[in-house]
Amino acid sequence: MQSIDAMLVWTPNHPHTEDDATAGKVKVVTSDTDDRAYLCSAGACDIGWDAMSDSERFKQLHELAEDMIDNDNIPREAVYAELDKIDGFRASFR
């Protein structure tokens, strides 16, 4: 998937979401995907996403990933496994 098309959807893993089937889960999808099961979304659904360069989108995705890990209690492995579905994401670490 290209970064311009990528949208992250997730549900934080917090006490008020613990009964939610998607709690603590994240997926990389396209903006035409039915994402109502997830509480949060970012990326292709955001205003200005399409105007950013790939490097700017990758920077945003890195920041979002760390925020999901640190604040939303989503496992690091799960976050980065999904982000690896975006072409060029792993290479953007270099």
mmCIF file of C-alpha atoms in Angstrom:
data_model
loop_
_atom_site.group_PDB
_atom_site.id
_atom_site.type_symbol
_atom_site.label_atom_id
_atom_site.label_comp_id
_atom_site.label_asym_id
_atom_site.label_seq_id
_atom_site.Cartn_x
_atom_site.Cartn_y
_atom_site.Cartn_z
ATOM 1 C CA MET A 1 0.000 0.000 0.000
ATOM 2 C CA GLN A 2 1.256 3.497 -0.783
ATOM 3 C CA SER A 3 1.583 5.972 2.105
ATOM 4 C CA ILE A 4 -0.847 8.392 0.457
ATOM 5 C CA ASP A 5 -3.589 5.719 0.660
ATOM 6 C CA ALA A 6 -2.798 4.448 4.155
ATOM 7 C CA MET A 7 -5.160 5.044 7.040
ATOM 8 C CA LEU A 8 -4.536 3.687 10.526
ATOM 9 C CA VAL A 9 -7.498 2.628 12.619
ATOM 10 C CA TRP A 10 -7.198 1.564 16.235
ATOM 11 C CA THR A 11 -8.931 1.341 19.568
ATOM 12 C CA PRO A 12 -6.923 2.293 22.650
ATOM 13 C CA ASN A 13 -6.515 -0.354 25.327
ATOM 14 C CA HIS A 14 -7.868 1.480 28.356
ATOM 15 C CA PRO A 15 -10.268 0.507 31.158
ATOM 16 C CA HIS A 16 -13.223 2.144 29.369
ATOM 17 C CA THR A 17 -12.565 0.115 26.180
ATOM 18 C CA GLU A 18 -11.587 -3.228 27.721
ATOM 19 C CA ASP A 19 -14.855 -4.884 26.626
ATOM 20 C CA ASP A 20 -14.463 -3.675 23.047
ATOM 21 C CA ALA A 21 -13.457 -6.427 20.599
ATOM 22 C CA THR A 22 -10.958 -4.058 18.941
ATOM 23 C CA ALA A 23 -9.341 -2.786 22.163
ATOM 24 C CA GLY A 24 -5.576 -2.711 21.797
ATOM 25 C CA LYS A 25 -5.738 -3.477 18.089
ATOM 26 C CA VAL A 26 -4.533 -1.479 15.082
ATOM 27 C CA LYS A 27 -4.948 -1.976 11.338
ATOM 28 C CA VAL A 28 -3.666 -0.239 8.234
ATOM 29 C CA VAL A 29 -6.491 0.140 5.729
ATOM 30 C CA THR A 30 -7.592 2.460 2.940
ATOM 31 C CA SER A 31 -10.021 5.298 3.538
ATOM 32 C CA ASP A 32 -12.861 3.443 1.810
ATOM 33 C CA THR A 33 -12.714 0.640 4.407
ATOM 34 C CA ASP A 34 -15.552 0.336 6.915
ATOM 35 C CA ASP A 35 -13.734 1.303 10.110
ATOM 36 C CA ARG A 36 -16.678 1.856 12.461
ATOM 37 C CA ALA A 37 -15.470 -0.892 14.808
ATOM 38 C CA TYR A 38 -12.431 1.223 15.722
ATOM 39 C CA LEU A 39 -12.557 4.380 17.843
ATOM 40 C CA CYS A 40 -9.624 6.231 16.263
ATOM 41 C CA SER A 41 -8.302 6.873 12.792
ATOM 42 C CA ALA A 42 -5.491 8.880 11.204
ATOM 43 C CA GLY A 43 -3.682 9.153 7.909
ATOM 44 C CA ALA A 44 -5.495 9.222 4.572
ATOM 45 C CA CYS A 45 -8.658 10.416 6.345
ATOM 46 C CA ASP A 46 -6.849 13.551 7.575
ATOM 47 C CA ILE A 47 -7.054 16.903 5.829
ATOM 48 C CA GLY A 48 -3.764 17.650 4.090
ATOM 49 C CA TRP A 49 -2.491 14.054 4.086
ATOM 50 C CA ASP A 50 -2.495 13.969 0.299
ATOM 51 C CA ALA A 51 -0.506 17.226 0.130
ATOM 52 C CA MET A 52 2.365 15.815 2.232
ATOM 53 C CA SER A 53 5.450 14.176 0.782
ATOM 54 C CA ASP A 54 6.144 10.512 1.553
ATOM 55 C CA SER A 55 8.841 11.550 4.039
ATOM 56 C CA GLU A 56 6.398 13.860 5.840
ATOM 57 C CA ARG A 57 3.773 11.104 5.993
ATOM 58 C CA PHE A 58 6.353 8.616 7.300
ATOM 59 C CA LYS A 59 7.381 11.094 10.003
ATOM 60 C CA GLN A 60 3.734 11.482 11.037
ATOM 61 C CA LEU A 61 3.292 7.700 11.070
ATOM 62 C CA HIS A 62 6.382 7.210 13.268
ATOM 63 C CA GLU A 63 5.072 9.796 15.750
ATOM 64 C CA LEU A 64 1.605 8.269 15.726
ATOM 65 C CA ALA A 65 3.030 4.788 16.257
ATOM 66 C CA GLU A 66 4.954 5.845 19.342
ATOM 67 C CA ASP A 67 1.871 7.639 20.675
ATOM 68 C CA MET A 68 -0.263 4.502 20.222
ATOM 69 C CA ILE A 69 2.382 2.433 22.009
ATOM 70 C CA ASP A 70 3.004 4.883 24.869
ATOM 71 C CA ASN A 71 -0.479 6.285 25.457
ATOM 72 C CA ASP A 72 -2.962 3.814 24.006
ATOM 73 C CA ASN A 73 -1.273 0.624 25.264
ATOM 74 C CA ILE A 74 -1.077 -1.051 21.882
ATOM 75 C CA PRO A 75 1.779 -3.559 21.619
ATOM 76 C CA ARG A 76 4.804 -2.286 19.687
ATOM 77 C CA GLU A 77 4.937 -5.465 17.605
ATOM 78 C CA ALA A 78 1.312 -5.055 16.519
ATOM 79 C CA VAL A 79 1.769 -1.411 15.551
ATOM 80 C CA TYR A 80 4.903 -1.954 13.493
ATOM 81 C CA ALA A 81 3.607 -5.162 11.874
ATOM 82 C CA GLU A 82 0.728 -3.135 10.467
ATOM 83 C CA LEU A 83 2.890 -0.171 9.468
ATOM 84 C CA ASP A 84 5.186 -2.541 7.575
ATOM 85 C CA LYS A 85 2.288 -3.002 5.136
ATOM 86 C CA ILE A 86 2.978 0.530 3.859
ATOM 87 C CA ASP A 87 5.487 0.574 1.012
ATOM 88 C CA GLY A 88 8.723 2.225 2.106
ATOM 89 C CA PHE A 89 7.820 2.557 5.771
ATOM 90 C CA ARG A 90 10.627 0.336 7.102
ATOM 91 C CA ALA A 91 13.171 2.030 4.814
ATOM 92 C CA SER A 92 12.159 5.413 6.238
ATOM 93 C CA PHE A 93 13.916 4.441 9.499
ATOM 94 C CA ARG A 94 17.309 4.731 7.801
#
